[in-house]
GROMACS .gro file of N, CA, C and O in nm:
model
  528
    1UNK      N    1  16.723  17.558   0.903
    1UNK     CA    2  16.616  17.651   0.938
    1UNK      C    3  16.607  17.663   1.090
    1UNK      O    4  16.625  17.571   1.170
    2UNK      N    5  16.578  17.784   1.114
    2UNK     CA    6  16.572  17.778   1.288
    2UNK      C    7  16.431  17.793   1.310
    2UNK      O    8  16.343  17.820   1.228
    3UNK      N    9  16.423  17.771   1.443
    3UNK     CA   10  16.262  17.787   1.484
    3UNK      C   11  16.227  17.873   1.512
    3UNK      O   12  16.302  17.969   1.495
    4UNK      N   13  16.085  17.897   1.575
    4UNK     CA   14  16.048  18.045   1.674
    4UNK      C   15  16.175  18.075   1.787
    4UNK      O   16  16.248  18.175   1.793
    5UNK      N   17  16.176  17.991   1.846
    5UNK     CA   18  16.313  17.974   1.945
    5UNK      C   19  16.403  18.028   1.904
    5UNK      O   20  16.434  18.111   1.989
    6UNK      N   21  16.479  18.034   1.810
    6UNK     CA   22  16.631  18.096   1.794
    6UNK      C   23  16.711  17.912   1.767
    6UNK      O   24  16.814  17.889   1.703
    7UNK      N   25  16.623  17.809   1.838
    7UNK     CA   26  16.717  17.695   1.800
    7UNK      C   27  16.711  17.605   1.659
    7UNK      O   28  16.602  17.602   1.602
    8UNK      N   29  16.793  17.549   1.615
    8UNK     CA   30  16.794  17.483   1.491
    8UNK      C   31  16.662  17.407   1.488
    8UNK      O   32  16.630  17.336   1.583
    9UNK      N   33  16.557  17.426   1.342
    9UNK     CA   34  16.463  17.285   1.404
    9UNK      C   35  16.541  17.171   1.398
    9UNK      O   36  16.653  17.155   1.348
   10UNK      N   37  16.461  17.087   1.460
   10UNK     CA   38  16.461  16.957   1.524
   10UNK      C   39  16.565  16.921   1.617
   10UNK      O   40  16.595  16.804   1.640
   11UNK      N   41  16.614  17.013   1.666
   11UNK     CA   42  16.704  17.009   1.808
   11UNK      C   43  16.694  16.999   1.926
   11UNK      O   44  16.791  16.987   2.000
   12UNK      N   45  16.573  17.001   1.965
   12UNK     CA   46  16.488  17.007   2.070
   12UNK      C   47  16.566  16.859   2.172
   12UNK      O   48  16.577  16.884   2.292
   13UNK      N   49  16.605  16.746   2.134
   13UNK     CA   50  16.623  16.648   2.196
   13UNK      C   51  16.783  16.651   2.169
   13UNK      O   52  16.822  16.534   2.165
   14UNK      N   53  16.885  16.739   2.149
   14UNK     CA   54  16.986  16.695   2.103
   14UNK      C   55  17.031  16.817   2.264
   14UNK      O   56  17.018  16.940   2.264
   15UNK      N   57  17.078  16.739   2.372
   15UNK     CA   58  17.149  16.806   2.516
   15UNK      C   59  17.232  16.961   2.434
   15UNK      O   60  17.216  17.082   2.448
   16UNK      N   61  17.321  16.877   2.348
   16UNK     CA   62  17.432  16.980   2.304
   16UNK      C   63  17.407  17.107   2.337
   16UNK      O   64  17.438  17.188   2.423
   17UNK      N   65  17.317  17.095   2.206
   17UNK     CA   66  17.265  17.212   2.121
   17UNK      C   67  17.192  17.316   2.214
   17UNK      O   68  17.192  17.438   2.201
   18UNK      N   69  17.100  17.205   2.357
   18UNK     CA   70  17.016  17.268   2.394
   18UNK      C   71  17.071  17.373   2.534
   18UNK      O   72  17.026  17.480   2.574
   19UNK      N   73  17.202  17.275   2.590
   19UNK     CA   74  17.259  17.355   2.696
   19UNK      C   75  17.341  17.492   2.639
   19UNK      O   76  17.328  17.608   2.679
   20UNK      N   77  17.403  17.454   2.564
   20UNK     CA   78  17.484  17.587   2.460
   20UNK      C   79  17.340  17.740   2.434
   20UNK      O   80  17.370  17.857   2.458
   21UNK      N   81  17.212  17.705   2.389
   21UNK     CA   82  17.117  17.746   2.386
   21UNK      C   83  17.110  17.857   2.483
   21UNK      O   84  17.122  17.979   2.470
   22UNK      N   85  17.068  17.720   2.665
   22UNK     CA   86  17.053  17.770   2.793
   22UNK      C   87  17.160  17.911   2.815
   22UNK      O   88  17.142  18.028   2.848
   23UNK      N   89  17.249  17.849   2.788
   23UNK     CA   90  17.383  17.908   2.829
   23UNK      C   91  17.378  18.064   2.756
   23UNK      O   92  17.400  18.167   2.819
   24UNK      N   93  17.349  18.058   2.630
   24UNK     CA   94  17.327  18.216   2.549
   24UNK      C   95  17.216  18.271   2.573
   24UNK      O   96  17.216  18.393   2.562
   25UNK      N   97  17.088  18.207   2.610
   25UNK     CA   98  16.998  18.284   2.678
   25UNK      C   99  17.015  18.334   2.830
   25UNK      O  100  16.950  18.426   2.880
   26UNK      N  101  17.129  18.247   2.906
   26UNK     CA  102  17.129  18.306   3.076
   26UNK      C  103  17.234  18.413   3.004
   26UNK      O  104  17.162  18.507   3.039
   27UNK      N  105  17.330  18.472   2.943
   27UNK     CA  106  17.394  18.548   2.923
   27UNK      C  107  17.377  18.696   2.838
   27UNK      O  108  17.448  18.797   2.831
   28UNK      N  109  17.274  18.665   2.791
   28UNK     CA  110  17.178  18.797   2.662
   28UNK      C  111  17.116  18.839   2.747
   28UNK      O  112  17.099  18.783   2.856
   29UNK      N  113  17.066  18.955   2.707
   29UNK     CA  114  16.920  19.031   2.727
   29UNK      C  115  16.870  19.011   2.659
   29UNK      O  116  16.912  18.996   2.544
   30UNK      N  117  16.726  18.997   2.702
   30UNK     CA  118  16.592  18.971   2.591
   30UNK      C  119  16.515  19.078   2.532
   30UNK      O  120  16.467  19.151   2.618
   31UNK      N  121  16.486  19.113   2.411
   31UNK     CA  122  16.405  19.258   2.368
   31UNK      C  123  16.281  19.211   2.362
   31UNK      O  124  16.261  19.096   2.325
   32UNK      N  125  16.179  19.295   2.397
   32UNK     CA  126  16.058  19.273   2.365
   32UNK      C  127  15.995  19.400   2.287
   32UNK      O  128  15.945  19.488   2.357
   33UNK      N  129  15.995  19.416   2.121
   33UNK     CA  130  15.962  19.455   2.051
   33UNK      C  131  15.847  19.477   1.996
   33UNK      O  132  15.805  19.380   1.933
   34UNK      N  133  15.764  19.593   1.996
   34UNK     CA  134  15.626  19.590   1.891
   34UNK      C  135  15.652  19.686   1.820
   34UNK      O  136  15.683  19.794   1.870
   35UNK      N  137  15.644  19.665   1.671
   35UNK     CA  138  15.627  19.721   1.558
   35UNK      C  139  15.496  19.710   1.534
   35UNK      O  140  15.443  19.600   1.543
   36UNK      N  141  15.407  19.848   1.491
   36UNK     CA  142  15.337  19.883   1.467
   36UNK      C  143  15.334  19.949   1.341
   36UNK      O  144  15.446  19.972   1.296
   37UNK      N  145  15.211  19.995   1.252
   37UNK     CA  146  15.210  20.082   1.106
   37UNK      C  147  15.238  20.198   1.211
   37UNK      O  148  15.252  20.201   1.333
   38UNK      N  149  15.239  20.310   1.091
   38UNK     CA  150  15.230  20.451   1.159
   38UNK      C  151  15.112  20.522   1.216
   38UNK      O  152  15.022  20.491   1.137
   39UNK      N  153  15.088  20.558   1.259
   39UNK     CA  154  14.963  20.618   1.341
   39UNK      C  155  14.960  20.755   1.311
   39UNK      O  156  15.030  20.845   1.356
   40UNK      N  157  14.830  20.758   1.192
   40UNK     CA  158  14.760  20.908   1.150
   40UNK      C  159  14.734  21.013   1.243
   40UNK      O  160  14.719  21.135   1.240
   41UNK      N  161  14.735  20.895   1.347
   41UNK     CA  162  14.643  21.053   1.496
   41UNK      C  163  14.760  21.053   1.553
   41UNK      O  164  14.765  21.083   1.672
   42UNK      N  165  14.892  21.017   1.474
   42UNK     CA  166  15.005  21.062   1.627
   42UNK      C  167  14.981  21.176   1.667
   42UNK      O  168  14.913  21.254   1.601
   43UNK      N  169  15.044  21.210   1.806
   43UNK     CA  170  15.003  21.338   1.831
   43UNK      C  171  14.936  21.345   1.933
   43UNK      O  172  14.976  21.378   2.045
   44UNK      N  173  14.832  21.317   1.902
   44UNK     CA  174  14.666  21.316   1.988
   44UNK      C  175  14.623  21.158   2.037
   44UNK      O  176  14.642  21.048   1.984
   45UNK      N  177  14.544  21.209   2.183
   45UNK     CA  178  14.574  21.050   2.247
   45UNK      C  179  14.394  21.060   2.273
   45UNK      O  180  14.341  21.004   2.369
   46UNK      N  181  14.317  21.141   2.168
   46UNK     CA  182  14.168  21.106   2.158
   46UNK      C  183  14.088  20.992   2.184
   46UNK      O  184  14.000  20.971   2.267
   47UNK      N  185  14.150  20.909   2.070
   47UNK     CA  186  14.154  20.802   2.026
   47UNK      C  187  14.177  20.687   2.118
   47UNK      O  188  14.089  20.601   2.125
   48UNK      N  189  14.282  20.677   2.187
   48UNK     CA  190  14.294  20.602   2.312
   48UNK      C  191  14.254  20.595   2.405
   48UNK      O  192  14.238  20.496   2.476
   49UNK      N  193  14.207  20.794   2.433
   49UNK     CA  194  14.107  20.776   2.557
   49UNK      C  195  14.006  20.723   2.534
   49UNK      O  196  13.954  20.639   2.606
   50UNK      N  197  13.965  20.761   2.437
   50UNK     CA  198  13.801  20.717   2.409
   50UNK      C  199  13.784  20.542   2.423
   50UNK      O  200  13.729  20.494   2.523
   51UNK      N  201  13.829  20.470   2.333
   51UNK     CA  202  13.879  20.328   2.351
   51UNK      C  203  13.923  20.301   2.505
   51UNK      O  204  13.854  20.210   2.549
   52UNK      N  205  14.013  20.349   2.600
   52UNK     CA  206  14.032  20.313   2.735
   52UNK      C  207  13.871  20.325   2.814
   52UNK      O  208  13.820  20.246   2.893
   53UNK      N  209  13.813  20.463   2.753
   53UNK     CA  210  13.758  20.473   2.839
   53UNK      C  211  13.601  20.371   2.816
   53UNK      O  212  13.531  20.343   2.913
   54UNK      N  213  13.570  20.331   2.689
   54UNK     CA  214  13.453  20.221   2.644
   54UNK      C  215  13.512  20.121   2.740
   54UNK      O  216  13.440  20.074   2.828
   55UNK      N  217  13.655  20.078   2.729
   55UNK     CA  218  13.669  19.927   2.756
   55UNK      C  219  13.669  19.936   2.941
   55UNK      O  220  13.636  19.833   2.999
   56UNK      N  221  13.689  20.002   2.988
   56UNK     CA  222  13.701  20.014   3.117
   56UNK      C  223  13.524  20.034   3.164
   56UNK      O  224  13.476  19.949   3.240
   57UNK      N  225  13.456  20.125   3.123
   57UNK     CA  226  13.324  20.091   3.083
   57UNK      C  227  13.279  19.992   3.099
   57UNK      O  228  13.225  19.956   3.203
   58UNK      N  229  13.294  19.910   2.972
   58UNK     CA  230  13.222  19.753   2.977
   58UNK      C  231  13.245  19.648   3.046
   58UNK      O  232  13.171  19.554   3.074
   59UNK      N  233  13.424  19.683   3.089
   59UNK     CA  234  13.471  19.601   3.220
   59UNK      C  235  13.419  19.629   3.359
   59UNK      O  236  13.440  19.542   3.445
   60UNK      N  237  13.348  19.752   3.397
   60UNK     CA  238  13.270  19.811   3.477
   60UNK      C  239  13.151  19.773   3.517
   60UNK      O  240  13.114  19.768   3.634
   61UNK      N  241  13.049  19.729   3.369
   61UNK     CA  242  12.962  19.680   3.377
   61UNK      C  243  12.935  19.567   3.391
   61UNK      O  244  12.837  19.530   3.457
   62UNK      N  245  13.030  19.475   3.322
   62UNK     CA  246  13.061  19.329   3.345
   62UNK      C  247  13.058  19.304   3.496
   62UNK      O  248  12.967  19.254   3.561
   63UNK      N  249  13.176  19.347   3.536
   63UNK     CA  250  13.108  19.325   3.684
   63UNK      C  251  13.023  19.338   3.757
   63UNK      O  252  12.988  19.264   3.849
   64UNK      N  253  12.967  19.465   3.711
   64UNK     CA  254  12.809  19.488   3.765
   64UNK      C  255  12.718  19.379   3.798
   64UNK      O  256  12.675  19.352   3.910
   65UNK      N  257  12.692  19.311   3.678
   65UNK     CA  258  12.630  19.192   3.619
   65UNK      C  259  12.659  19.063   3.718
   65UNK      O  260  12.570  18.996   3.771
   66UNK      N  261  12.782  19.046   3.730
   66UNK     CA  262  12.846  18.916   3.781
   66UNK      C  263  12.799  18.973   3.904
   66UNK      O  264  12.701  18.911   3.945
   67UNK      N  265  12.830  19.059   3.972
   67UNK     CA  266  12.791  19.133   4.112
   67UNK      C  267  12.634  19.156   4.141
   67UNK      O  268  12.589  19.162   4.255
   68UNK      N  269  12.580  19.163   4.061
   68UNK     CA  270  12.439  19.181   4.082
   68UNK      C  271  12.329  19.052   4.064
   68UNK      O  272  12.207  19.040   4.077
   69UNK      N  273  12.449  18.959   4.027
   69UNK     CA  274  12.343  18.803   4.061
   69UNK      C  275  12.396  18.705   4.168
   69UNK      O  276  12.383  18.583   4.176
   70UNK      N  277  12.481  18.823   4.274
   70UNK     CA  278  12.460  18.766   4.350
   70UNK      C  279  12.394  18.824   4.485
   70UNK      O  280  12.353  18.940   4.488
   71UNK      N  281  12.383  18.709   4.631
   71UNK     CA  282  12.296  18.789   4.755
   71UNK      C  283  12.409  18.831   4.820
   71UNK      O  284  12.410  18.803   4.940
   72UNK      N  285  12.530  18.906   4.766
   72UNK     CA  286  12.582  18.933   4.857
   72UNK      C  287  12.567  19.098   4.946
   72UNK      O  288  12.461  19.161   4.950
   73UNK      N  289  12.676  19.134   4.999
   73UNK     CA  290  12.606  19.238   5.115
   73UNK      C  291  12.712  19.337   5.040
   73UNK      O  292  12.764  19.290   4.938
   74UNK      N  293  12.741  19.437   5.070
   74UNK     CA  294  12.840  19.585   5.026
   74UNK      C  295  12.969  19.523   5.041
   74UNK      O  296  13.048  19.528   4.947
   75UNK      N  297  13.005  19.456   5.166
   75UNK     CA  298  13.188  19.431   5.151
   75UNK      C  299  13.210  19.317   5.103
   75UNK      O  300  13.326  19.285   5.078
   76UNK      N  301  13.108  19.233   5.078
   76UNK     CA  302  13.168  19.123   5.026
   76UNK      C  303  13.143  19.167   4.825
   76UNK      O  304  13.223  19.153   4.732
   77UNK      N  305  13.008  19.217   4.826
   77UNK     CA  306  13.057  19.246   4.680
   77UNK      C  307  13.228  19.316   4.611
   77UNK      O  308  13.304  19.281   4.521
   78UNK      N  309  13.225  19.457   4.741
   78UNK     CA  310  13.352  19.522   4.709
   78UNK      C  311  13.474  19.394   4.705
   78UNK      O  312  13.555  19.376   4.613
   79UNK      N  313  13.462  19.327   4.811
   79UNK     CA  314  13.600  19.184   4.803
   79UNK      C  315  13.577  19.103   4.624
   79UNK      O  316  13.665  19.063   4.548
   80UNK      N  317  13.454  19.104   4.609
   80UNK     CA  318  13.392  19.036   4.493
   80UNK      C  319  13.504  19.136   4.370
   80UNK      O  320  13.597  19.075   4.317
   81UNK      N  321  13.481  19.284   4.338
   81UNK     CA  322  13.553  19.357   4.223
   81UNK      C  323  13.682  19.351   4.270
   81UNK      O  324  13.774  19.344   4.189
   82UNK      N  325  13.701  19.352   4.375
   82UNK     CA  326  13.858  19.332   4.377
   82UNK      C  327  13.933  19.241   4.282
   82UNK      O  328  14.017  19.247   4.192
   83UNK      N  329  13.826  19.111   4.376
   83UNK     CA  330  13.952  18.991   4.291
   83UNK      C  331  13.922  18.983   4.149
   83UNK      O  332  13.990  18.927   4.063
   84UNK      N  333  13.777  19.066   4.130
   84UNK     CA  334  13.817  19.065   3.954
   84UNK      C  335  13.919  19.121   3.906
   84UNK      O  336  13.962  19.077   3.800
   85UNK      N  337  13.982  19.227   3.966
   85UNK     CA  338  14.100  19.319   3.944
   85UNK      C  339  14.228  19.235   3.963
   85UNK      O  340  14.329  19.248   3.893
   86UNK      N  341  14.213  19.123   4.092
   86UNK     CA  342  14.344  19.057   4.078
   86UNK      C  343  14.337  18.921   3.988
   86UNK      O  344  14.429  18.844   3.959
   87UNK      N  345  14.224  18.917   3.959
   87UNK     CA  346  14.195  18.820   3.852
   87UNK      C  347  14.244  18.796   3.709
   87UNK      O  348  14.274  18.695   3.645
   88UNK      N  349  14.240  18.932   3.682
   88UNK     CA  350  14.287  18.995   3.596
   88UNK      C  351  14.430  19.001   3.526
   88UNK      O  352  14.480  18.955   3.424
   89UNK      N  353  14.475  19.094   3.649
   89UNK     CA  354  14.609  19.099   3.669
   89UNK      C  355  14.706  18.966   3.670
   89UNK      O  356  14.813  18.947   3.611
   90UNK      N  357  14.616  18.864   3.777
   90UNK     CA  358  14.708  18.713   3.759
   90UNK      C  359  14.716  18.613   3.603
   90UNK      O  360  14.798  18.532   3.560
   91UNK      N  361  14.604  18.659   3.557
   91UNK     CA  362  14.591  18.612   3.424
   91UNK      C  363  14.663  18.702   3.300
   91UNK      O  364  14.707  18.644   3.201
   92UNK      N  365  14.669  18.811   3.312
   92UNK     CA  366  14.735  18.904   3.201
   92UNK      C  367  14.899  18.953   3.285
   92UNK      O  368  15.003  18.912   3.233
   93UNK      N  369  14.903  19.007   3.365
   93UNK     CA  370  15.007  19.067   3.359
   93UNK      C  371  15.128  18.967   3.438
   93UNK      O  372  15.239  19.016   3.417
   94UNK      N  373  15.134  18.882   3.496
   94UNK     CA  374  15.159  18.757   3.576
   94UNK      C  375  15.270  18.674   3.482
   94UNK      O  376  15.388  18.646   3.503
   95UNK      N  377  15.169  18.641   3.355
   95UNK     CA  378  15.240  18.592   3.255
   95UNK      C  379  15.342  18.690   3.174
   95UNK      O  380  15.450  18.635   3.153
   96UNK      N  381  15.333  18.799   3.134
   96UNK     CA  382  15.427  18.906   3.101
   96UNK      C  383  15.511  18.904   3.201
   96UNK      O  384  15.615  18.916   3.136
   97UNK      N  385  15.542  18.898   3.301
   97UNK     CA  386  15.702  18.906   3.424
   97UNK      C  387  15.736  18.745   3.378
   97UNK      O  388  15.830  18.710   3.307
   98UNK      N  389  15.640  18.664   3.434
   98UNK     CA  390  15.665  18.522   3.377
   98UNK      C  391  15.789  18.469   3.261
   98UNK      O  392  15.897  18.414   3.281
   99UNK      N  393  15.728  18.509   3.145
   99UNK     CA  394  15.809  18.484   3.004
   99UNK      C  395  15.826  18.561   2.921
   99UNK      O  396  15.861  18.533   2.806
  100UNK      N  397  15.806  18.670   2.964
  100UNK     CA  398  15.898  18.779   2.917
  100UNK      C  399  15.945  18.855   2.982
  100UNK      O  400  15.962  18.965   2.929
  101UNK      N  401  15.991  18.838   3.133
  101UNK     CA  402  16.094  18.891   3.182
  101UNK      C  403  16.059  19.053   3.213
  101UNK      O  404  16.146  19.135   3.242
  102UNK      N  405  15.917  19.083   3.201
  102UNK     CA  406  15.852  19.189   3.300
  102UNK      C  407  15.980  19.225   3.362
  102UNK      O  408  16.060  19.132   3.375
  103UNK      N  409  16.017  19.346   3.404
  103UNK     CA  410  16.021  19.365   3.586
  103UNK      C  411  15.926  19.355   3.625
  103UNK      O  412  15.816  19.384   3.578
  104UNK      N  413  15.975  19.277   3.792
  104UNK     CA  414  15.937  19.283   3.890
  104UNK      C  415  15.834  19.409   3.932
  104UNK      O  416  15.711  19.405   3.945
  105UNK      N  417  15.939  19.537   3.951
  105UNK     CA  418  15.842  19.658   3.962
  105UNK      C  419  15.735  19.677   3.890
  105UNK      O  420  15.633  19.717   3.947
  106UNK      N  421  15.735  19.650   3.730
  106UNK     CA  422  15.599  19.662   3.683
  106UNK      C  423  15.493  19.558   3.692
  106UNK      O  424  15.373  19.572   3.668
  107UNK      N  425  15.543  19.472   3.724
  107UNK     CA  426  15.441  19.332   3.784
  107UNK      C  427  15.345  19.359   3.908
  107UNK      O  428  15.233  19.313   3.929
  108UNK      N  429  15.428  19.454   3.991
  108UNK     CA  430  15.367  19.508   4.108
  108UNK      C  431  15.319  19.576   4.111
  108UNK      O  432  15.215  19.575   4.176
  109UNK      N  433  15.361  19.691   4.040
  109UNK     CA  434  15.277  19.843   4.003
  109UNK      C  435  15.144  19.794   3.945
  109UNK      O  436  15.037  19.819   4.002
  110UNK      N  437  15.153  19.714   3.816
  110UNK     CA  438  14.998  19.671   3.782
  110UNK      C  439  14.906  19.610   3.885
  110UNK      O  440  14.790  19.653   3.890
  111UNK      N  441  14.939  19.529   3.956
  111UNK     CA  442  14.859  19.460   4.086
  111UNK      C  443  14.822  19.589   4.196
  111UNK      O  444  14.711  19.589   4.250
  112UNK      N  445  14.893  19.667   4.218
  112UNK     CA  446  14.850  19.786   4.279
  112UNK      C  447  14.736  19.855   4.224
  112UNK      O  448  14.627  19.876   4.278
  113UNK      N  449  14.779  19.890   4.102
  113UNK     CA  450  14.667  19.943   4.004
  113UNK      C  451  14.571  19.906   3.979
  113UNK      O  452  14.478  19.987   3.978
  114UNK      N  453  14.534  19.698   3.930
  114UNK     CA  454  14.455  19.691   3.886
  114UNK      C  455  14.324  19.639   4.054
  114UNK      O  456  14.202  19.621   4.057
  115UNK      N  457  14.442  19.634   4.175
  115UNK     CA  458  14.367  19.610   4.294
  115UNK      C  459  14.333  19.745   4.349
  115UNK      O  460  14.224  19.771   4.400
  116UNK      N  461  14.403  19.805   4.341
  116UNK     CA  462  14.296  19.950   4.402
  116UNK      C  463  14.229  19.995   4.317
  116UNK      O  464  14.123  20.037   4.365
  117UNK      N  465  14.239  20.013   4.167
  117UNK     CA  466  14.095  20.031   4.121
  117UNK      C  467  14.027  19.913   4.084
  117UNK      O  468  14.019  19.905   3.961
  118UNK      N  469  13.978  19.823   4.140
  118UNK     CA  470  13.882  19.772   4.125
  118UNK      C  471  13.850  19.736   4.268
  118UNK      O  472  13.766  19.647   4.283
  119UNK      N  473  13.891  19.780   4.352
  119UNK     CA  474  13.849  19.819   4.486
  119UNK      C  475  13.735  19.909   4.493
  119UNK      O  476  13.617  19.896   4.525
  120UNK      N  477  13.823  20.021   4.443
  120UNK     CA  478  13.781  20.148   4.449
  120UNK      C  479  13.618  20.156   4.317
  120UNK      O  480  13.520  20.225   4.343
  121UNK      N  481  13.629  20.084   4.209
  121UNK     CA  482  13.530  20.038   4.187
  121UNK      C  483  13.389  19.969   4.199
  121UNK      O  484  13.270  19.978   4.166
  122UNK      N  485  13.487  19.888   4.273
  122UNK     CA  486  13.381  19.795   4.386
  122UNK      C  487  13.305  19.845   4.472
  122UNK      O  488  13.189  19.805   4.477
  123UNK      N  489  13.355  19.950   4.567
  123UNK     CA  490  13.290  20.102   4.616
  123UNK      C  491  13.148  20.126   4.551
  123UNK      O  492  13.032  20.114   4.590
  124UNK      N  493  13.226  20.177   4.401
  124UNK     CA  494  13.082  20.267   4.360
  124UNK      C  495  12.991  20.150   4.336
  124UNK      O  496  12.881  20.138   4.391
  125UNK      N  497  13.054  20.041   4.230
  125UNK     CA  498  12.919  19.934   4.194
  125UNK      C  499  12.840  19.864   4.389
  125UNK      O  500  12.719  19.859   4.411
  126UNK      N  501  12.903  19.840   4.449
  126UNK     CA  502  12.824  19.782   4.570
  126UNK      C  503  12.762  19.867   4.617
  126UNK      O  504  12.674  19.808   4.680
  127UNK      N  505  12.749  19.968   4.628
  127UNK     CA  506  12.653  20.137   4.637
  127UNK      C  507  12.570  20.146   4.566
  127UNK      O  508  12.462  20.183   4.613
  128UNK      N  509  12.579  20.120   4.440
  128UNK     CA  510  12.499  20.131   4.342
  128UNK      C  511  12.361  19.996   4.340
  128UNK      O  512  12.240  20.000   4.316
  129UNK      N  513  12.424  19.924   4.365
  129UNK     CA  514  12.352  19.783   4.364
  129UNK      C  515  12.281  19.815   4.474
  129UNK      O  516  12.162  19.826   4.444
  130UNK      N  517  12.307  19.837   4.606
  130UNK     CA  518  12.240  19.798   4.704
  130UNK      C  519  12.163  19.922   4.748
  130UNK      O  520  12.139  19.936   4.868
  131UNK      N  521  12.116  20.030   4.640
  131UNK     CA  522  12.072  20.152   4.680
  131UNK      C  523  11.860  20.069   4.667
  131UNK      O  524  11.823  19.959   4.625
  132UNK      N  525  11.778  20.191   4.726
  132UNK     CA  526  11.656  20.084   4.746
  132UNK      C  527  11.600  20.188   4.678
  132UNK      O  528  11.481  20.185   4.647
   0.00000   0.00000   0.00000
């Protein structure tokens, strides 16, 4: 029986098995596959916006919250949504380049993304907060 791994179980301690292993993984490409059912709304990306746009929403407000208990001033809140954005990013997308072999480029592109908008977020919520 083999494992999640691709290696025989209980091989884990046997060098052989495990350098031969090394050796076919430094030489393959790795797929990273999602199979999904079929999707009734193909077609139409309603559905996704709507869902992107709740969850980005509540991630919006979340910070609000975290941002609004504290005394800080406009740029330090804005520094405050940032690093939720790179917070984020180091925790979710960090690990995808990590161990599954991400590119690089999209590792970066997301950190761009998820740091200028939540920069650029940080903007409106520290405006918002500190209006009298």
């Amino acid at each position: 029986a083999e494992s999640q791994s691709g290696l025989p179980a209980g091989s884990m301690n046997d060098d052989a098995v495990m350098n031969a292993w090394v050796e076919k993984e430094k030489a393959n490409p790795l797929a990273f596959v999602v199979v999904a059912a079929p999707d009734p709304a193909a077609g139409g990306m309603g559905r996704q916006l709507g869902t992107q746009f709740a969850s980005n929403l509540l991630a919006a407000l979340l910070a609000t919250w975290l941002l609004a208990a504290t005394a800080w001033g406009f740029g330090a809140r804005v520094a405050g949504a940032t690093a939720i954005g790179v917070f984020g990013w180091l925790a979710n997308i960090v690990p995808q380049w990590n161990w599954y072999r991400f590119p690089a480029d999209f590792a970066f592109g997301n950190l761009i993304d998820e740091g200028v908008g939540w920069l650029l977020a940080g903007v409106a919520i520290a405006w918002w907060l500190g209006r009298r």
